Amino acid sequence: MPTHKAVQVASANESLTVVDVDTEAPSAGHVRIAVAACGVCGTDREFYAGHFPGLQWPITLGHEIAGTVAQVGDGVEDFEVGDRVAVGWFGGNCNRCIPCRKGSFMQCERMQVPSWHYPGGYAESVTAPVTALARIPDGLSFVEAAPMGCAGVTTFNGLRETRAKAGDLVAILGVGGLGHLGVQFSRAMGFETVAIAHGTGRAEEATQLGAHHYIDSTAQDVAAELKKLGGAAVVLATANNAAAMAATVGGLGPAGELVAVGVTPENLPISPLDLINSGLSVAGHPSGTSRDVEETMHFALLSGVRAKVEELPLAQAAEAYAAMDEGRARYRMVLTV
């Protein structure tokens, strides 16, 4: 049987090691993808540490995958060998459970996530359900497409599913791997865009990304500054910090929305009284389906929104992961094959 290179973690918190694994033909309803690029996401840290239930060790990390269909299994329609595709956090759904039957595919009771439910994209080859596939549009490279499967769709979808309209004040909390895309998408959608981050060091970069305003959360009262600007219709919270999220609530305008996409186990210290008087809402937003990923990439192509990435070859996956884990990666790391 032919083999391919993959980067595996033998058990929680062990080293990332390049190994040879069997390249099996895809089963019915699946395709095998020759991976060209895979993003390194902050959530990979949680898989690496064993924080998700039911992990089958060893695991192969990676859920921001872009490549070319290399083989198709029985019953696969609409995709063929040579198609350029991406697979993100949404790694396939069952189409049988009640949420799926209601069209709530992100809440599928059997939803699959690469690296959790099947080997991920830190590899030369990935086999995925056909329901997970998003077509990469011409004009978008594999490296540009890969981060759109998670970071891109999370911020794009998180914004477009709010009630904000063009011209409204929208704030992006955090200007990192997610936030730098959120700022770009917010500007491209026609929102008056505020970037919120620690210190003055990111003010110039935030402006270059498209922010109209910058708030230094270490030196300014975030809520007061948002109120001075008229109150935010939406705060998209990409920072993994519950206290920082809560600090923006007072800066929301009437019926304003706090949308959390930054993952943290901390409780949000928000009083119901703060929500009730102004009719505010707090919501969590989960990534997006394969079609959402396609629409994210299409909008990125039209608008010029791109993730800022640092590329490293697959063999240096451990170095790329460490750069992300230790905060040395400025925005996104992408492994190339």
mmCIF file of C-alpha atoms in Angstrom:
data_model
loop_
_atom_site.group_PDB
_atom_site.id
_atom_site.type_symbol
_atom_site.label_atom_id
_atom_site.label_comp_id
_atom_site.label_asym_id
_atom_site.label_seq_id
_atom_site.Cartn_x
_atom_site.Cartn_y
_atom_site.Cartn_z
ATOM 1 C CA MET A 1 0.000 0.000 0.000
ATOM 2 C CA PRO A 2 1.325 3.488 -0.809
ATOM 3 C CA THR A 3 2.191 5.809 2.068
ATOM 4 C CA HIS A 4 2.322 9.532 2.726
ATOM 5 C CA LYS A 5 3.922 11.832 5.285
ATOM 6 C CA ALA A 6 1.857 13.065 8.209
ATOM 7 C CA VAL A 7 2.684 14.937 11.391
ATOM 8 C CA GLN A 8 1.284 13.077 14.371
ATOM 9 C CA VAL A 9 1.025 13.578 18.127
ATOM 10 C CA ALA A 10 1.302 10.228 19.938
ATOM 11 C CA SER A 11 -0.557 11.394 23.067
ATOM 12 C CA ALA A 12 -1.467 14.623 24.831
ATOM 13 C CA ASN A 13 1.372 17.169 24.925
ATOM 14 C CA GLU A 14 3.860 14.865 23.187
ATOM 15 C CA SER A 15 6.081 16.116 20.370
ATOM 16 C CA LEU A 16 4.882 16.582 16.798
ATOM 17 C CA THR A 17 6.579 13.885 14.736
ATOM 18 C CA VAL A 18 6.736 13.272 10.985
ATOM 19 C CA VAL A 19 5.706 9.685 10.219
ATOM 20 C CA ASP A 20 4.753 7.542 7.228
ATOM 21 C CA VAL A 21 1.107 6.419 7.190
ATOM 22 C CA ASP A 22 -0.848 4.261 4.760
ATOM 23 C CA THR A 23 -2.659 6.076 1.965
ATOM 24 C CA GLU A 24 -5.985 4.295 1.816
ATOM 25 C CA ALA A 25 -8.567 4.736 -0.930
ATOM 26 C CA PRO A 26 -11.559 6.860 0.114
ATOM 27 C CA SER A 27 -14.722 5.054 1.169
ATOM 28 C CA ALA A 28 -18.160 5.782 -0.255
ATOM 29 C CA GLY A 29 -19.148 9.439 0.030
ATOM 30 C CA HIS A 30 -15.553 10.536 0.679
ATOM 31 C CA VAL A 31 -12.674 11.963 -1.323
ATOM 32 C CA ARG A 32 -8.939 11.884 -0.793
ATOM 33 C CA ILE A 33 -7.266 15.281 -1.014
ATOM 34 C CA ALA A 34 -3.635 15.908 -1.918
ATOM 35 C CA VAL A 35 -2.903 18.631 0.618
ATOM 36 C CA ALA A 36 -1.143 21.760 -0.650
ATOM 37 C CA ALA A 37 -1.491 23.962 2.446
ATOM 38 C CA CYS A 38 -2.840 23.735 5.984
ATOM 39 C CA GLY A 39 -3.277 26.577 8.439
ATOM 40 C CA VAL A 40 -2.153 26.364 12.053
ATOM 41 C CA CYS A 41 -5.078 27.425 14.248
ATOM 42 C CA GLY A 42 -5.219 28.317 17.932
ATOM 43 C CA THR A 43 -7.691 25.493 18.465
ATOM 44 C CA ASP A 44 -4.956 23.037 17.453
ATOM 45 C CA ARG A 45 -3.550 23.800 20.903
ATOM 46 C CA GLU A 46 -6.635 22.259 22.506
ATOM 47 C CA PHE A 47 -6.382 19.104 20.429
ATOM 48 C CA TYR A 48 -2.671 18.850 21.158
ATOM 49 C CA ALA A 49 -3.367 19.072 24.899
ATOM 50 C CA GLY A 50 -6.110 16.434 24.694
ATOM 51 C CA HIS A 51 -8.886 18.798 25.760
ATOM 52 C CA PHE A 52 -11.480 17.388 23.341
ATOM 53 C CA PRO A 53 -13.375 14.220 24.328
ATOM 54 C CA GLY A 54 -12.984 10.979 22.444
ATOM 55 C CA LEU A 55 -9.668 11.700 20.743
ATOM 56 C CA GLN A 56 -8.104 8.620 19.167
ATOM 57 C CA TRP A 57 -4.332 8.799 19.583
ATOM 58 C CA PRO A 58 -2.155 9.293 17.692
ATOM 59 C CA ILE A 59 -3.808 12.302 16.097
ATOM 60 C CA THR A 60 -2.922 14.400 13.076
ATOM 61 C CA LEU A 61 -3.682 18.070 13.692
ATOM 62 C CA GLY A 62 -5.011 20.597 11.194
ATOM 63 C CA HIS A 63 -8.467 21.845 10.178
ATOM 64 C CA GLU A 64 -7.606 24.623 7.702
ATOM 65 C CA ILE A 65 -6.931 22.428 4.695
ATOM 66 C CA ALA A 66 -6.535 23.328 1.020
ATOM 67 C CA GLY A 67 -5.552 21.021 -1.811
ATOM 68 C CA THR A 68 -6.625 19.035 -4.838
ATOM 69 C CA VAL A 69 -8.986 16.077 -5.055
ATOM 70 C CA ALA A 70 -6.791 13.038 -5.761
ATOM 71 C CA GLN A 71 -9.338 10.195 -5.501
ATOM 72 C CA VAL A 72 -13.114 9.951 -5.204
ATOM 73 C CA GLY A 73 -15.080 7.229 -3.434
ATOM 74 C CA ASP A 74 -18.235 5.541 -4.625
ATOM 75 C CA GLY A 75 -21.344 7.684 -4.833
ATOM 76 C CA VAL A 76 -19.493 11.006 -4.958
ATOM 77 C CA GLU A 77 -21.162 13.453 -7.301
ATOM 78 C CA ASP A 78 -20.218 16.988 -8.357
ATOM 79 C CA PHE A 79 -16.537 16.611 -7.374
ATOM 80 C CA GLU A 80 -13.834 14.945 -9.423
ATOM 81 C CA VAL A 81 -10.088 14.411 -9.486
ATOM 82 C CA GLY A 82 -8.268 17.713 -9.973
ATOM 83 C CA ASP A 83 -10.844 19.944 -8.263
ATOM 84 C CA ARG A 84 -9.350 22.538 -5.918
ATOM 85 C CA VAL A 85 -11.042 22.275 -2.525
ATOM 86 C CA ALA A 86 -10.811 23.444 1.064
ATOM 87 C CA VAL A 87 -11.938 21.747 4.279
ATOM 88 C CA GLY A 88 -12.281 23.757 7.471
ATOM 89 C CA TRP A 89 -13.549 23.244 11.009
ATOM 90 C CA PHE A 90 -16.785 21.993 9.445
ATOM 91 C CA GLY A 91 -15.536 18.575 8.388
ATOM 92 C CA GLY A 92 -18.798 16.988 7.357
ATOM 93 C CA ASN A 93 -22.352 16.452 8.641
ATOM 94 C CA CYS A 94 -24.757 13.523 8.693
ATOM 95 C CA ASN A 95 -27.844 15.042 6.994
ATOM 96 C CA ARG A 96 -29.952 12.695 9.149
ATOM 97 C CA CYS A 97 -30.217 14.187 12.648
ATOM 98 C CA ILE A 98 -32.915 16.686 13.585
ATOM 99 C CA PRO A 99 -30.607 19.742 13.456
ATOM 100 C CA CYS A 100 -29.508 18.749 9.931
ATOM 101 C CA ARG A 101 -33.088 18.158 8.866
ATOM 102 C CA LYS A 102 -33.885 21.668 10.105
ATOM 103 C CA GLY A 103 -30.950 23.102 8.154
ATOM 104 C CA SER A 104 -28.794 23.739 11.238
ATOM 105 C CA PHE A 105 -25.761 21.928 9.876
ATOM 106 C CA MET A 106 -23.290 23.512 12.309
ATOM 107 C CA GLN A 107 -25.253 21.899 15.126
ATOM 108 C CA CYS A 108 -25.234 18.441 13.517
ATOM 109 C CA GLU A 109 -25.236 15.786 16.225
ATOM 110 C CA ARG A 110 -22.604 13.841 14.280
ATOM 111 C CA MET A 111 -20.637 16.753 12.853
ATOM 112 C CA GLN A 112 -17.046 15.849 12.096
ATOM 113 C CA VAL A 113 -13.978 18.009 12.629
ATOM 114 C CA PRO A 114 -10.618 17.188 11.023
ATOM 115 C CA SER A 115 -8.068 16.003 13.629
ATOM 116 C CA TRP A 116 -10.913 15.224 16.053
ATOM 117 C CA HIS A 117 -12.990 12.745 14.078
ATOM 118 C CA TYR A 118 -10.509 11.878 11.328
ATOM 119 C CA PRO A 119 -6.842 12.713 10.597
ATOM 120 C CA GLY A 120 -6.279 16.392 9.856
ATOM 121 C CA GLY A 121 -4.256 18.439 7.419
ATOM 122 C CA TYR A 122 -0.727 18.414 8.829
ATOM 123 C CA ALA A 123 -0.166 15.763 6.167
ATOM 124 C CA GLU A 124 0.382 15.174 2.478
ATOM 125 C CA SER A 125 -3.029 13.508 2.170
ATOM 126 C CA VAL A 126 -6.426 13.855 3.872
ATOM 127 C CA THR A 127 -9.613 11.847 3.372
ATOM 128 C CA ALA A 128 -12.813 13.789 4.072
ATOM 129 C CA PRO A 129 -16.582 13.460 3.564
ATOM 130 C CA VAL A 130 -17.844 15.113 0.411
ATOM 131 C CA THR A 131 -20.177 17.286 2.541
ATOM 132 C CA ALA A 132 -17.077 19.013 3.949
ATOM 133 C CA LEU A 133 -15.734 20.212 0.611
ATOM 134 C CA ALA A 134 -15.654 23.893 -0.335
ATOM 135 C CA ARG A 135 -14.583 24.818 -3.859
ATOM 136 C CA ILE A 136 -11.645 27.211 -4.014
ATOM 137 C CA PRO A 137 -12.318 29.956 -6.568
ATOM 138 C CA ASP A 138 -9.875 30.678 -9.351
ATOM 139 C CA GLY A 139 -7.598 33.509 -8.311
ATOM 140 C CA LEU A 140 -7.177 32.337 -4.721
ATOM 141 C CA SER A 141 -4.045 30.331 -3.972
ATOM 142 C CA PHE A 142 -3.988 27.300 -1.689
ATOM 143 C CA VAL A 143 -2.083 29.285 0.952
ATOM 144 C CA GLU A 144 -4.650 32.088 0.747
ATOM 145 C CA ALA A 145 -7.563 29.628 0.859
ATOM 146 C CA ALA A 146 -6.441 27.500 3.810
ATOM 147 C CA PRO A 147 -7.062 30.026 6.640
ATOM 148 C CA MET A 148 -10.470 30.864 5.186
ATOM 149 C CA GLY A 149 -11.751 27.417 6.261
ATOM 150 C CA CYS A 150 -11.751 28.428 9.927
ATOM 151 C CA ALA A 151 -10.403 31.901 10.766
ATOM 152 C CA GLY A 152 -11.890 33.447 7.642
ATOM 153 C CA VAL A 153 -15.351 31.912 7.743
ATOM 154 C CA THR A 154 -15.621 32.451 11.500
ATOM 155 C CA THR A 155 -15.116 36.210 11.242
ATOM 156 C CA PHE A 156 -16.909 36.735 7.919
ATOM 157 C CA ASN A 157 -19.918 34.662 8.930
ATOM 158 C CA GLY A 158 -19.870 36.056 12.466
ATOM 159 C CA LEU A 159 -20.296 39.565 11.064
ATOM 160 C CA ARG A 160 -22.757 38.921 8.271
ATOM 161 C CA GLU A 161 -25.178 37.073 10.541
ATOM 162 C CA THR A 162 -25.581 40.092 12.821
ATOM 163 C CA ARG A 163 -28.164 42.827 12.366
ATOM 164 C CA ALA A 164 -25.517 45.442 11.492
ATOM 165 C CA LYS A 165 -26.043 47.447 8.319
ATOM 166 C CA ALA A 166 -23.537 49.283 6.136
ATOM 167 C CA GLY A 167 -22.405 52.424 7.930
ATOM 168 C CA ASP A 168 -22.992 51.021 11.427
ATOM 169 C CA LEU A 169 -20.229 51.111 14.031
ATOM 170 C CA VAL A 170 -18.680 47.649 14.406
ATOM 171 C CA ALA A 171 -15.839 46.861 16.791
ATOM 172 C CA ILE A 172 -13.370 43.981 16.521
ATOM 173 C CA LEU A 173 -11.927 42.942 19.877
ATOM 174 C CA GLY A 174 -8.444 41.563 19.267
ATOM 175 C CA VAL A 175 -6.224 42.073 16.234
ATOM 176 C CA GLY A 176 -4.542 38.680 16.028
ATOM 177 C CA GLY A 177 -5.085 35.584 13.913
ATOM 178 C CA LEU A 178 -8.867 36.007 13.853
ATOM 179 C CA GLY A 179 -9.126 39.711 14.531
ATOM 180 C CA HIS A 180 -6.918 40.896 11.675
ATOM 181 C CA LEU A 181 -9.348 39.177 9.312
ATOM 182 C CA GLY A 182 -12.332 40.546 11.231
ATOM 183 C CA VAL A 183 -11.065 44.110 10.763
ATOM 184 C CA GLN A 184 -10.631 43.568 7.036
ATOM 185 C CA PHE A 185 -14.034 41.956 6.565
ATOM 186 C CA SER A 186 -15.731 44.657 8.644
ATOM 187 C CA ARG A 187 -14.247 47.407 6.498
ATOM 188 C CA ALA A 188 -15.065 45.534 3.282
ATOM 189 C CA MET A 189 -18.696 45.108 4.405
ATOM 190 C CA GLY A 190 -19.075 48.844 4.752
ATOM 191 C CA PHE A 191 -19.018 49.134 8.534
ATOM 192 C CA GLU A 192 -17.373 51.968 10.437
ATOM 193 C CA THR A 193 -14.692 49.783 11.950
ATOM 194 C CA VAL A 194 -13.094 49.978 15.383
ATOM 195 C CA ALA A 195 -10.131 47.805 16.333
ATOM 196 C CA ILE A 196 -9.567 47.104 20.044
ATOM 197 C CA ALA A 197 -6.292 45.653 21.289
ATOM 198 C CA HIS A 198 -3.652 45.876 24.024
ATOM 199 C CA GLY A 199 -1.201 48.764 23.749
ATOM 200 C CA THR A 200 -0.385 51.217 20.989
ATOM 201 C CA GLY A 201 1.821 48.811 19.051
ATOM 202 C CA ARG A 202 -0.993 47.566 16.828
ATOM 203 C CA ALA A 203 -2.625 50.904 16.079
ATOM 204 C CA GLU A 204 -0.771 51.475 12.811
ATOM 205 C CA GLU A 205 -1.297 47.895 11.662
ATOM 206 C CA ALA A 206 -4.992 48.094 12.524
ATOM 207 C CA THR A 207 -5.292 51.226 10.404
ATOM 208 C CA GLN A 208 -3.516 49.502 7.528
ATOM 209 C CA LEU A 209 -5.946 46.586 7.826
ATOM 210 C CA GLY A 210 -8.862 49.003 7.450
ATOM 211 C CA ALA A 211 -9.824 50.192 10.929
ATOM 212 C CA HIS A 212 -11.215 53.730 11.112
ATOM 213 C CA HIS A 213 -10.572 53.906 14.877
ATOM 214 C CA TYR A 214 -8.260 52.209 17.359
ATOM 215 C CA ILE A 215 -8.817 51.723 21.089
ATOM 216 C CA ASP A 216 -5.951 50.778 23.389
ATOM 217 C CA SER A 217 -7.629 48.630 26.038
ATOM 218 C CA THR A 218 -4.682 49.043 28.429
ATOM 219 C CA ALA A 219 -4.936 52.839 28.563
ATOM 220 C CA GLN A 220 -8.526 53.638 27.634
ATOM 221 C CA ASP A 221 -11.974 52.718 28.924
ATOM 222 C CA VAL A 222 -13.182 50.588 26.029
ATOM 223 C CA ALA A 223 -16.897 51.050 26.716
ATOM 224 C CA ALA A 224 -16.545 54.816 27.151
ATOM 225 C CA GLU A 225 -14.580 55.158 23.917
ATOM 226 C CA LEU A 226 -17.180 53.169 21.992
ATOM 227 C CA LYS A 227 -19.924 55.361 23.442
ATOM 228 C CA LYS A 228 -18.038 58.477 22.303
ATOM 229 C CA LEU A 229 -18.187 57.049 18.777
ATOM 230 C CA GLY A 230 -21.954 56.597 19.084
ATOM 231 C CA GLY A 231 -22.153 53.059 20.476
ATOM 232 C CA ALA A 232 -21.347 49.869 18.617
ATOM 233 C CA ALA A 233 -24.018 47.939 16.761
ATOM 234 C CA VAL A 234 -21.782 44.878 17.055
ATOM 235 C CA VAL A 235 -18.670 43.820 18.912
ATOM 236 C CA LEU A 236 -17.023 40.782 17.336
ATOM 237 C CA ALA A 237 -14.928 39.365 20.170
ATOM 238 C CA THR A 238 -11.986 37.409 18.759
ATOM 239 C CA ALA A 239 -9.765 37.711 21.860
ATOM 240 C CA ASN A 240 -9.748 34.656 24.135
ATOM 241 C CA ASN A 241 -10.493 36.755 27.214
ATOM 242 C CA ALA A 242 -13.869 36.801 28.955
ATOM 243 C CA ALA A 243 -13.129 39.933 30.988
ATOM 244 C CA ALA A 244 -12.122 41.832 27.846
ATOM 245 C CA MET A 245 -15.339 40.716 26.143
ATOM 246 C CA ALA A 246 -17.443 41.878 29.095
ATOM 247 C CA ALA A 247 -15.662 45.245 29.137
ATOM 248 C CA THR A 248 -17.160 46.064 25.725
ATOM 249 C CA VAL A 249 -20.810 45.577 26.718
ATOM 250 C CA GLY A 250 -21.182 49.107 28.087
ATOM 251 C CA GLY A 251 -20.064 50.409 24.694
ATOM 252 C CA LEU A 252 -22.856 48.764 22.746
ATOM 253 C CA GLY A 253 -25.622 50.916 21.357
ATOM 254 C CA PRO A 254 -29.352 50.108 21.713
ATOM 255 C CA ALA A 255 -30.034 46.479 20.739
ATOM 256 C CA GLY A 256 -26.311 46.007 20.243
ATOM 257 C CA GLU A 257 -24.786 42.561 19.857
ATOM 258 C CA LEU A 258 -21.715 41.010 21.440
ATOM 259 C CA VAL A 259 -20.670 38.063 19.250
ATOM 260 C CA ALA A 260 -18.084 35.768 20.808
ATOM 261 C CA VAL A 261 -15.812 33.806 18.480
ATOM 262 C CA GLY A 262 -12.710 33.769 20.682
ATOM 263 C CA VAL A 263 -12.673 30.483 22.593
ATOM 264 C CA THR A 264 -12.218 30.563 26.376
ATOM 265 C CA PRO A 265 -13.623 28.416 29.207
ATOM 266 C CA GLU A 266 -13.929 31.471 31.466
ATOM 267 C CA ASN A 267 -17.361 32.708 32.511
ATOM 268 C CA LEU A 268 -18.512 36.009 31.061
ATOM 269 C CA PRO A 269 -18.917 38.510 33.934
ATOM 270 C CA ILE A 270 -22.000 40.226 32.554
ATOM 271 C CA SER A 271 -25.029 41.324 34.561
ATOM 272 C CA PRO A 272 -28.478 40.646 33.081
ATOM 273 C CA LEU A 273 -29.357 44.197 34.114
ATOM 274 C CA ASP A 274 -26.712 45.494 31.700
ATOM 275 C CA LEU A 275 -28.402 43.554 28.909
ATOM 276 C CA ILE A 276 -32.041 44.252 29.692
ATOM 277 C CA ASN A 277 -32.194 48.036 29.783
ATOM 278 C CA SER A 278 -30.703 48.504 26.318
ATOM 279 C CA GLY A 279 -31.997 45.280 24.812
ATOM 280 C CA LEU A 280 -28.494 43.925 24.271
ATOM 281 C CA SER A 281 -27.664 40.379 23.244
ATOM 282 C CA VAL A 282 -24.702 38.057 23.646
ATOM 283 C CA ALA A 283 -24.196 35.188 21.226
ATOM 284 C CA GLY A 284 -21.586 32.591 20.426
ATOM 285 C CA HIS A 285 -20.813 32.012 16.769
ATOM 286 C CA PRO A 286 -19.491 28.685 15.439
ATOM 287 C CA SER A 287 -17.435 28.829 12.227
ATOM 288 C CA GLY A 288 -19.513 27.964 9.136
ATOM 289 C CA THR A 289 -20.532 25.218 6.743
ATOM 290 C CA SER A 290 -18.695 24.225 3.574
ATOM 291 C CA ARG A 291 -20.975 26.549 1.595
ATOM 292 C CA ASP A 292 -20.208 29.364 4.039
ATOM 293 C CA VAL A 293 -16.508 28.724 3.419
ATOM 294 C CA GLU A 294 -17.099 28.995 -0.334
ATOM 295 C CA GLU A 295 -18.905 32.298 0.136
ATOM 296 C CA THR A 296 -16.138 33.540 2.428
ATOM 297 C CA MET A 297 -13.501 32.780 -0.190
ATOM 298 C CA HIS A 298 -15.598 34.368 -2.941
ATOM 299 C CA PHE A 299 -16.025 37.548 -0.895
ATOM 300 C CA ALA A 300 -12.315 37.572 -0.046
ATOM 301 C CA LEU A 301 -11.489 37.329 -3.732
ATOM 302 C CA LEU A 302 -13.849 40.186 -4.593
ATOM 303 C CA SER A 303 -12.786 42.440 -1.731
ATOM 304 C CA GLY A 304 -9.069 41.738 -1.454
ATOM 305 C CA VAL A 305 -9.313 40.433 2.123
ATOM 306 C CA ARG A 306 -6.418 38.076 2.838
ATOM 307 C CA ALA A 307 -4.940 36.443 5.897
ATOM 308 C CA LYS A 308 -1.424 37.618 6.703
ATOM 309 C CA VAL A 309 0.572 34.414 6.889
ATOM 310 C CA GLU A 310 4.006 33.013 7.492
ATOM 311 C CA GLU A 311 4.690 29.848 5.497
ATOM 312 C CA LEU A 312 6.728 26.857 6.628
ATOM 313 C CA PRO A 313 7.074 23.426 5.002
ATOM 314 C CA LEU A 314 5.227 20.436 6.464
ATOM 315 C CA ALA A 315 8.478 19.020 7.840
ATOM 316 C CA GLN A 316 8.702 22.083 10.101
ATOM 317 C CA ALA A 317 5.196 21.656 11.525
ATOM 318 C CA ALA A 318 6.547 21.497 15.077
ATOM 319 C CA GLU A 319 8.220 24.877 14.616
ATOM 320 C CA ALA A 320 5.067 26.413 13.118
ATOM 321 C CA TYR A 321 2.944 25.046 15.956
ATOM 322 C CA ALA A 322 5.396 26.358 18.572
ATOM 323 C CA ALA A 323 5.376 29.810 16.968
ATOM 324 C CA MET A 324 1.583 29.892 17.256
ATOM 325 C CA ASP A 325 1.486 28.370 20.738
ATOM 326 C CA GLU A 326 4.119 30.736 22.140
ATOM 327 C CA GLY A 327 2.634 33.844 20.535
ATOM 328 C CA ARG A 328 5.552 34.367 18.152
ATOM 329 C CA ALA A 329 3.315 34.056 15.092
ATOM 330 C CA ARG A 330 2.119 37.535 14.206
ATOM 331 C CA TYR A 331 -1.100 36.434 12.560
ATOM 332 C CA ARG A 332 -1.370 32.969 10.914
ATOM 333 C CA MET A 333 1.085 30.156 10.254
ATOM 334 C CA VAL A 334 0.481 28.010 7.168
ATOM 335 C CA LEU A 335 2.169 24.688 6.420
ATOM 336 C CA THR A 336 2.907 24.010 2.762
ATOM 337 C CA VAL A 337 3.296 20.654 1.055
#
